[in-house]
CSV table of C-alpha atoms in Angstrom, one decimal:
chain,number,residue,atom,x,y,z
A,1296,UNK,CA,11.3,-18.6,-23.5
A,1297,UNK,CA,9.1,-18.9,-27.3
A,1298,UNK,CA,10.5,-20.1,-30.1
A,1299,UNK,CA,12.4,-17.4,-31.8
A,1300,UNK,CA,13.0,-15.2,-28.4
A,1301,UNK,CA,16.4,-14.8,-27.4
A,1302,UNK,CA,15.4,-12.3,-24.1
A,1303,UNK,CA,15.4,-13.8,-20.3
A,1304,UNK,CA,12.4,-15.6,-19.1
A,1305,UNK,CA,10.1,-13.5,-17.4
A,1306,UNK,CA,11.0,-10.4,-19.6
A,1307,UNK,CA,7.5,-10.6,-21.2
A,1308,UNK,CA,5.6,-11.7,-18.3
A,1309,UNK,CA,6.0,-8.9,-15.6
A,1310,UNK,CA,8.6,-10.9,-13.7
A,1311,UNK,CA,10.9,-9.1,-14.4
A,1312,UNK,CA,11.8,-5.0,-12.9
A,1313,UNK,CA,10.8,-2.5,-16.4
A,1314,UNK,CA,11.2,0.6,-14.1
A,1315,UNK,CA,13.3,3.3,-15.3
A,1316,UNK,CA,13.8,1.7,-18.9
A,1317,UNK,CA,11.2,4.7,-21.5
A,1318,UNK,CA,13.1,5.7,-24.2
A,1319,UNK,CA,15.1,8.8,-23.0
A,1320,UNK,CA,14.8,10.5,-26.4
A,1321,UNK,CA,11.6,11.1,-26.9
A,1322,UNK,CA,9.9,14.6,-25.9
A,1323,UNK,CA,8.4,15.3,-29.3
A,1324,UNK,CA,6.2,12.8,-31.1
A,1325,UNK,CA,5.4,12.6,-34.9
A,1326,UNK,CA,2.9,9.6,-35.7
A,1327,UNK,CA,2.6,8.9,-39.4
A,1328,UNK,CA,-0.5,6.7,-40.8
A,1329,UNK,CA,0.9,4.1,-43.3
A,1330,UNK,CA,0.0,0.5,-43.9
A,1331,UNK,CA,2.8,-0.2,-46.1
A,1332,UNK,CA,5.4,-2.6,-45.3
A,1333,UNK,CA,7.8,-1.0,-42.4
A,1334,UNK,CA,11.6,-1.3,-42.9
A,1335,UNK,CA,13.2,-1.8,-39.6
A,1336,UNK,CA,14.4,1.1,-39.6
A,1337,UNK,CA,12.9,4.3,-40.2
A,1338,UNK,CA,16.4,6.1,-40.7
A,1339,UNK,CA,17.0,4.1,-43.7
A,1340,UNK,CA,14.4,6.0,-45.5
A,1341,UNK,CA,12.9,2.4,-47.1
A,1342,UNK,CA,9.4,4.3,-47.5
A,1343,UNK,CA,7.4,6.4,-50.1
A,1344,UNK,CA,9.2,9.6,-51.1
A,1345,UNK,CA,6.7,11.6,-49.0
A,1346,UNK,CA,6.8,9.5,-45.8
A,1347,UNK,CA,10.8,9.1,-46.0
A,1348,UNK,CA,10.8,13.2,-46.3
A,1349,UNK,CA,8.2,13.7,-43.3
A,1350,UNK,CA,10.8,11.1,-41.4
A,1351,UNK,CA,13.9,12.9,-42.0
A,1352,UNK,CA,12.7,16.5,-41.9
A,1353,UNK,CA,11.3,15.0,-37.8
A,1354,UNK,CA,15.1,13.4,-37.3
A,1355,UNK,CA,16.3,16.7,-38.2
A,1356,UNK,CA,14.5,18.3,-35.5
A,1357,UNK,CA,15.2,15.7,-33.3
A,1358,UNK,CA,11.1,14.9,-33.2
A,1359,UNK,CA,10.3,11.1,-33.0
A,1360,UNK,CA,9.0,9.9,-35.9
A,1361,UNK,CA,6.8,6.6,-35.3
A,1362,UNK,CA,4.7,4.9,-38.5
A,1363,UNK,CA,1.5,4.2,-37.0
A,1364,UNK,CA,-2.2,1.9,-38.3
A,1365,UNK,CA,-5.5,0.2,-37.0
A,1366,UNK,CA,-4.7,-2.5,-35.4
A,1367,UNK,CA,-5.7,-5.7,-37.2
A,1368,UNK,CA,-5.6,-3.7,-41.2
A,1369,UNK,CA,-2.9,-2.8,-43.0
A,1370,UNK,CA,-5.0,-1.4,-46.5
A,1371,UNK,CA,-7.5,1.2,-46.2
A,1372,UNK,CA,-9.4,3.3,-48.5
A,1373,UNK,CA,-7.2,5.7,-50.6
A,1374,UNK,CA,-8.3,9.1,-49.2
A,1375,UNK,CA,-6.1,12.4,-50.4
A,1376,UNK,CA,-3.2,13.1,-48.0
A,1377,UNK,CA,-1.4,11.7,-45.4
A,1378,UNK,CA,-2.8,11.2,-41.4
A,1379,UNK,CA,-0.3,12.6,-39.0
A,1380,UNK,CA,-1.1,13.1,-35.2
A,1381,UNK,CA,1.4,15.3,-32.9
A,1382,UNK,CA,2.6,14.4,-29.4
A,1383,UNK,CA,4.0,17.2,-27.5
A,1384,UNK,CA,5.2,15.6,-24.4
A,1385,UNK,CA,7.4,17.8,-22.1
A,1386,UNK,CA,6.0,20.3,-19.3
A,1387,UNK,CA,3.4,20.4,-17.1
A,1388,UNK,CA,0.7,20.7,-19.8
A,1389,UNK,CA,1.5,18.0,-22.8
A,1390,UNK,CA,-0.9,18.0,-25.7
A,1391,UNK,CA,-1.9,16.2,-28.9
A,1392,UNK,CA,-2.7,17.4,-32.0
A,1393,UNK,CA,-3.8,15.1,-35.1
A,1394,UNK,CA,-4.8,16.0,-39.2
A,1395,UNK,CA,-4.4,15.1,-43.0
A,1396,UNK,CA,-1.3,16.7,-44.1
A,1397,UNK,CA,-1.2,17.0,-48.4
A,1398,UNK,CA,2.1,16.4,-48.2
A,1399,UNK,CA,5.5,17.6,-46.3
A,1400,UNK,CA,5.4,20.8,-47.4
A,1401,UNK,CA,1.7,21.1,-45.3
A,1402,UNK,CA,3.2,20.1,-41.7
A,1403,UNK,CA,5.2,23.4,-40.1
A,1404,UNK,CA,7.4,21.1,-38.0
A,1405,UNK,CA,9.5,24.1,-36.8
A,1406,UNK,CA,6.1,25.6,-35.5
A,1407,UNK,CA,5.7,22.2,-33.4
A,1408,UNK,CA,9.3,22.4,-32.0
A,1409,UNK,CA,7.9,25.5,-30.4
A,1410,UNK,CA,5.1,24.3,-28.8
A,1411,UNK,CA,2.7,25.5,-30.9
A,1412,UNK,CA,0.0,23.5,-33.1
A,1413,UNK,CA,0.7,23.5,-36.5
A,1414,UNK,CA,-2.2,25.3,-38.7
A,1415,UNK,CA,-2.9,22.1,-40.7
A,1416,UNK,CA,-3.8,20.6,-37.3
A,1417,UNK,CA,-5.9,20.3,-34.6
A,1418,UNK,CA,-6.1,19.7,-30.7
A,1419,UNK,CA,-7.1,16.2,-30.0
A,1420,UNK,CA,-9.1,15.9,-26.4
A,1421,UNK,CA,-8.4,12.2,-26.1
A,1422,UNK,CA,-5.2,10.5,-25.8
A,1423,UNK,CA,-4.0,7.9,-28.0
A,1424,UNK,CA,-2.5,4.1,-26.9
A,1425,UNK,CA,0.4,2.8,-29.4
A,1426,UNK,CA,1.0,-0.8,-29.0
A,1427,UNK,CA,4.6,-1.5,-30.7
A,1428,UNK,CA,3.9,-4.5,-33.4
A,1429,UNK,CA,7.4,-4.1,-35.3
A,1430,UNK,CA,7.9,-7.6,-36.2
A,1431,UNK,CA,10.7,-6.8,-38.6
A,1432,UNK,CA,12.9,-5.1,-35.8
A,1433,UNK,CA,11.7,-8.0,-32.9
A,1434,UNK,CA,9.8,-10.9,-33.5
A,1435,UNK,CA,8.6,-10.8,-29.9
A,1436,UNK,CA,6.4,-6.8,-30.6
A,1437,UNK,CA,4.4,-8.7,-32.9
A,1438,UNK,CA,3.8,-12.1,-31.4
A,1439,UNK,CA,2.8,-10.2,-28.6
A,1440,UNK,CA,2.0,-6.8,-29.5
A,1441,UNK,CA,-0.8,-7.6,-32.0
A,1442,UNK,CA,-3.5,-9.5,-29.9
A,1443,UNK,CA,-2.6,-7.1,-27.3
A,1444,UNK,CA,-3.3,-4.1,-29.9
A,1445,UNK,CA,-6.5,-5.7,-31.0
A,1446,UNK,CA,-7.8,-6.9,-27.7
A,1447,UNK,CA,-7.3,-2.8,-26.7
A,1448,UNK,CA,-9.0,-1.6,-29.7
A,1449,UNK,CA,-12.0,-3.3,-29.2
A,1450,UNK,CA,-12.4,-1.7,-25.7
A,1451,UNK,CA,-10.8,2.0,-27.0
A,1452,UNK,CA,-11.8,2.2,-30.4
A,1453,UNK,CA,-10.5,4.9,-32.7
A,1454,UNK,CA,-7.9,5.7,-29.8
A,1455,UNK,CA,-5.6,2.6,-30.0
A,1456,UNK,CA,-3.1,2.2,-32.7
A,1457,UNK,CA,0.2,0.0,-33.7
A,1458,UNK,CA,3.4,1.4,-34.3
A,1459,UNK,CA,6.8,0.9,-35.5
A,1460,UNK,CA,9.3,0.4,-32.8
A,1461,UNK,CA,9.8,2.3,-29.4
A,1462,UNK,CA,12.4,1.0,-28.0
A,1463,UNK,CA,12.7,-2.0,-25.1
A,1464,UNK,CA,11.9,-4.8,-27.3
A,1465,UNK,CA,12.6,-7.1,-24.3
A,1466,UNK,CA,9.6,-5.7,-22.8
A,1467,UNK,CA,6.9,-6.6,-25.3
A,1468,UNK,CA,4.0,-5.8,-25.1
A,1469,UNK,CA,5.2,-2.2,-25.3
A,1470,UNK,CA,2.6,0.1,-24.4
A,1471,UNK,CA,2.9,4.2,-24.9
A,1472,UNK,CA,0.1,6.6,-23.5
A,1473,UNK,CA,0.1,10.2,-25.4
A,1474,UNK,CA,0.6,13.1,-25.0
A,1475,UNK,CA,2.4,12.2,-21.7
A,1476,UNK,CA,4.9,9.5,-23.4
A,1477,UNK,CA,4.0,7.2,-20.6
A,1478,UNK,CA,5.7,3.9,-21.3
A,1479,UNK,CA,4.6,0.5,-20.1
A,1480,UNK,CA,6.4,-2.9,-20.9
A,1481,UNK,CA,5.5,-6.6,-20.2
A,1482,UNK,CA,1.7,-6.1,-20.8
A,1483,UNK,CA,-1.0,-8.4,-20.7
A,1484,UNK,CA,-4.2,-7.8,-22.4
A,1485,UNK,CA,-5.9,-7.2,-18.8
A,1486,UNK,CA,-2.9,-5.2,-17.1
A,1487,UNK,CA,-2.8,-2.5,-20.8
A,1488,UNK,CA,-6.4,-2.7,-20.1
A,1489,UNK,CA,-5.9,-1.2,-17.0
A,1490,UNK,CA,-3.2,0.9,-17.4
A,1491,UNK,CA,-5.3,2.6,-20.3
A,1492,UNK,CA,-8.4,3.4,-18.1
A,1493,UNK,CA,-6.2,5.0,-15.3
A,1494,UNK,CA,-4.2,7.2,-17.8
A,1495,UNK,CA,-7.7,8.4,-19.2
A,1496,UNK,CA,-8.5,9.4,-15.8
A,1497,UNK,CA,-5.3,11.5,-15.3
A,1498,UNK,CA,-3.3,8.2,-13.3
A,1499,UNK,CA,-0.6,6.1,-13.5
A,1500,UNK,CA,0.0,2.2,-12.2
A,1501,UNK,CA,3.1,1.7,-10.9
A,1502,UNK,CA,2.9,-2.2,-11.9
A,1503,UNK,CA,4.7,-2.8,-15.0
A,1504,UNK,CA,5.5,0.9,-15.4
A,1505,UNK,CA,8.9,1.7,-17.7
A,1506,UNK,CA,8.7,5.3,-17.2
A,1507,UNK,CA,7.8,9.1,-18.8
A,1508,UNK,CA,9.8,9.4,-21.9
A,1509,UNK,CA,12.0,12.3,-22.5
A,1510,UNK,CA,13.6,11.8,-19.1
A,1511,UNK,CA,16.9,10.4,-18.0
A,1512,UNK,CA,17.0,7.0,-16.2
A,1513,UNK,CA,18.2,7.7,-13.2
A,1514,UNK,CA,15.3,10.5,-12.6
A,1515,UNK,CA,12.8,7.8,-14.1
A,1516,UNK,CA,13.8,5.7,-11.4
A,1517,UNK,CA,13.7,8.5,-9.0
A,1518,UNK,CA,10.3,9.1,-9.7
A,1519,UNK,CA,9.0,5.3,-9.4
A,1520,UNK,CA,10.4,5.5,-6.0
A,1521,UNK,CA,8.8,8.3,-4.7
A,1522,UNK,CA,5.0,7.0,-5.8
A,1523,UNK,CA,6.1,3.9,-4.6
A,1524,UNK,CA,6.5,5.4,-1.5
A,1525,UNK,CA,4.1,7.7,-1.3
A,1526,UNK,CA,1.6,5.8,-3.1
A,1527,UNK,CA,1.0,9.0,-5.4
A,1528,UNK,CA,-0.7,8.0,-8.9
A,1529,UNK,CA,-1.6,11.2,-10.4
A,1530,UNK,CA,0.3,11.9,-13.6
A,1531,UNK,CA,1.3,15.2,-12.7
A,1532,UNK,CA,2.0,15.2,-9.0
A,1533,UNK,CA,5.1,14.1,-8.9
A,1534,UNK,CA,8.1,16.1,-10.4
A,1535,UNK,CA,11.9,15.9,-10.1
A,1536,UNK,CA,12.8,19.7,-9.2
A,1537,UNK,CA,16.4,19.1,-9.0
A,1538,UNK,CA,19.3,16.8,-9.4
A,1539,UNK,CA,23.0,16.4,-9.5
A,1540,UNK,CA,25.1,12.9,-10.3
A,1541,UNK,CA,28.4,11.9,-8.5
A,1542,UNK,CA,29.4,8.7,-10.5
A,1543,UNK,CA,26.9,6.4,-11.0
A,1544,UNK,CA,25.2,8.1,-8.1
A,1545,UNK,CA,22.2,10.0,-8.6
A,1546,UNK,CA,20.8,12.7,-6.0
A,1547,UNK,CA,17.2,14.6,-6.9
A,1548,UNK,CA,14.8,16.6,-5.2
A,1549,UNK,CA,11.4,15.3,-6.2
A,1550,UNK,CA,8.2,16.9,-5.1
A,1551,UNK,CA,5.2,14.6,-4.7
A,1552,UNK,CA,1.9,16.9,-4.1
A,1553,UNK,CA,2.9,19.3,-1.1
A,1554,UNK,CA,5.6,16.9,0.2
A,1555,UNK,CA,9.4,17.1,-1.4
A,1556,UNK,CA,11.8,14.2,-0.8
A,1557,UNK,CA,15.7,13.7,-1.2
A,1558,UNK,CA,15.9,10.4,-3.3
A,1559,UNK,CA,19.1,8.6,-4.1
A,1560,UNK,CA,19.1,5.8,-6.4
A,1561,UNK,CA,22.0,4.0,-8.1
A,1562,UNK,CA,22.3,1.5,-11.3
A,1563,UNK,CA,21.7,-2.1,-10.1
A,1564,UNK,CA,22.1,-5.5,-12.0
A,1565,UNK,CA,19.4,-7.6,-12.1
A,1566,UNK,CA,19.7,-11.6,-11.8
A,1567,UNK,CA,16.8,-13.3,-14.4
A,1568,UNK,CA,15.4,-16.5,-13.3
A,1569,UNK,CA,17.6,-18.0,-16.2
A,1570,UNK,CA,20.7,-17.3,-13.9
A,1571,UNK,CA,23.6,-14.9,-14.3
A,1572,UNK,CA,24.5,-14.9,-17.4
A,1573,UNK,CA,22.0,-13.0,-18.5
A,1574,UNK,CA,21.8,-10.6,-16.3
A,1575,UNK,CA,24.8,-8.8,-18.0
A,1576,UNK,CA,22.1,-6.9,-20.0
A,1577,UNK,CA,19.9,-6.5,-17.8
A,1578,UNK,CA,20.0,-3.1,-15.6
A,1579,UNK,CA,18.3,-1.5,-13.3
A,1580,UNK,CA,18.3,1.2,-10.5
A,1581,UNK,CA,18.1,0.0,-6.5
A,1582,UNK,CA,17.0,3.2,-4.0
A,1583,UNK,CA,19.9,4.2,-2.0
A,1584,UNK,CA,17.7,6.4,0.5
A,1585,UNK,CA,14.3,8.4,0.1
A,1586,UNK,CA,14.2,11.1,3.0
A,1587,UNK,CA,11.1,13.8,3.8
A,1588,UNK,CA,12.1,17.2,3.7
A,1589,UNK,CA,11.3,19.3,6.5
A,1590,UNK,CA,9.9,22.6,5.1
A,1591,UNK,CA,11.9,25.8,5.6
A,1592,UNK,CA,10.3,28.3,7.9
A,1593,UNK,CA,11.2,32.0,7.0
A,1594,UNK,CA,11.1,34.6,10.1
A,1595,UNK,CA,9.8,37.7,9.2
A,1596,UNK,CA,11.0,40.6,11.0
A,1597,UNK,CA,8.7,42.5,13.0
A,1598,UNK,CA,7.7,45.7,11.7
A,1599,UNK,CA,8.9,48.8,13.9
C-alpha cells in the first residue's frame, strides 16, 4: 500500500477481481475541455459560469458531465469557445460526436438525449481513451493515472485525454473507451496499452475489465461470464436479452454470437491479501451456473 492510499493491496495492481464494478449511471457522456483547477466535485458548481451552466443543464438531463485536457498541460492557447465532445453510449450502434460550443446556449442537449448530433457538432470516426487523474477526489487517479495518461498519449495522440473522476477510485488507473463506455480499472501502462488497440479494433480484454457503463452490476457480471466462457471478445457480440432478480439472485438470458446461455450469478465478498477486514468493501459477483440453450425448433404444418 503507497503512502497516502488507504485501498487494499493489490487494488491497483490487477490482483484484485474489477469485474462488474463500471459506473452504472452513465449512458450519456458530456466531456468538457478545461484546464482550470477541478473542484472535487462537479455538482458543486466551483467552475466558470459557463462550465458550471454546461454541468448542470447535463445533470438535469441526467447526461454525465466529465471535465476533460491533454494529458501532461493544463494552459493552452485561448481560442474562442469552449471544446465539448459527446458520448452516446447505449444500443447497438454508440457514437461520438465532438466541437467548439460559443457557449451553453450553442449545445442543444435535449437534441443529444434523443440520439441525435447536436448541429454545433460533428461525428467523430475515432474513439477517445479518458484516463481519470482527479487528484483532488483520490490521490491514488493521479499518482497513477498521469504517467499512465501520458505514456498512452504518446502512442494515441490526439485520442487520449484526462478526466475528472469516473468512479472506482480503488481501481486506479481508471481507463474509459468511448463511445462504448468500456471501463477498465487496475491498469498498467502496457495492459491500457493493450486494452486501447483491441477496442480500436472492435474488441474487448477480459483481463482487468470493470464493465460497459450504463448497465447494472449484476448483468455486467453476467456478461464477463459469458466471454469468459465462450471466449467471445467482440464488443458487440454479446448482449443480455433478458433478466429477472429473486433477491440477490440474478437470472439473464445472454446471447453470445448465435449461441444464447441461461447465466446465474450472485453478489460475492471478496477476501484482499490484507485479510478480512477489508473485504467488507469489497464486492463482487461469483457465477452460480452458465447453461447452453438448446434452440427451439418450430413444426410447420404441412400444407393440404
Amino acid at each position: 500500500m503507497a503512502t497516502g492510499c488507504e485501498h487494499p493491496i493489490g487494488c491497483h495492481t490487477g490482483e484484485m477481481p474489477t469485474l462488474a464494478s463500471a459506473t452504472v449511471g452513465a449512458r450519456l457522456w458530456l466531456l468538457i475541455e478545461y484546464t482550470g483547477a477541478w473542484p472535487s466535485r462537479l455538482e458543486n458548481f466551483e467552475l466558470t459560469q459557463e462550465i458550471s451552466e454546461l454541468v448542470r443543464r447535463a445533470l438535469e438531463r441526467d447526461i454525465r458531465p466529465q471535465l476533460i485536457r491533454r494529458p501532461g498541460k493544463r494552459t493552452r492557447p485561448q481560442e474562442q469557445g469552449i471544446r465539448v465532445l459527446l458520448g452516446h453510449a447505449t444500443g447497438d450502434r454508440p457514437w461520438l460526436a465532438g466541437g467548439v460550443v460559443a457557449g451553453p446556449d450553442d449545445l442543444d442537449l435535449d437534441a443529444f438525449v434523443a440520439g441525435v448530433v447536436p448541429e454545433s457538432c460533428i461525428l467523430e470516426d475515432e474513439p477517445v481513451f479518458l484516463v481519470c487523474t482527479h487528484a483532488k477526489r483520490n490521490v491514488c487517479c493521479a499518482r497513477i493515472g498521469l504517467p499512465l495518461a501520458r505514456s498512452l498519449a504518446e502512442s494515441l495522440p490526439d485520442r487520449v485525454w484526462e478526466t475528472s473522476h469516473v468512479g472506482g477510485d480503488r481501481y486506479a488507473a481508471n481507463l474509459v473507451c468511448l463511445p462504448h463506455g468500456i471501463f477498465y480499472g487496475s491498469m498498467s501502462q502496457a495492459a491500457a496499452l493493450a486494452a486501447a488497440n483491441a477496442y480500436r479494433s472492435g474488441e474487448i480484454i477480459l483481463d482487468r475489465y470493470r464493465g460497459r457503463a450504463g448497465i447494472p452490476e449484476p448483468l455486467q457480471a453476467v456478461e464477463h461470464f459469458a466471454r469468459a466462457h465462450t471466449g467471445e471478445c467482440s464488443v458487440g457480440a454479446v448482449a443480455v436479452e433478458s433478466s429477472r432478480s429473486d433477491g440477490d439472485v440474478t437470472k439473464a438470458i445472454v446471447r453470445c454470437g448465435d449461441v444464447r446461455f441461461q447465466v446465474v450469478v450472485e453478489p460475492s465478498a471478496f477476501t484482499a491479501p490484507c485479510g478480512t477486514a477489508c473485504a467488507e468493501t469489497i464486492t463482487t459477483y461469483r457465477l452460480v451456473s452458465l447453461d447452453r440453450l438448446t434452440p427451439v425448433r418450430y413444426a410447420t404444418p404441412a400444407l393440404a
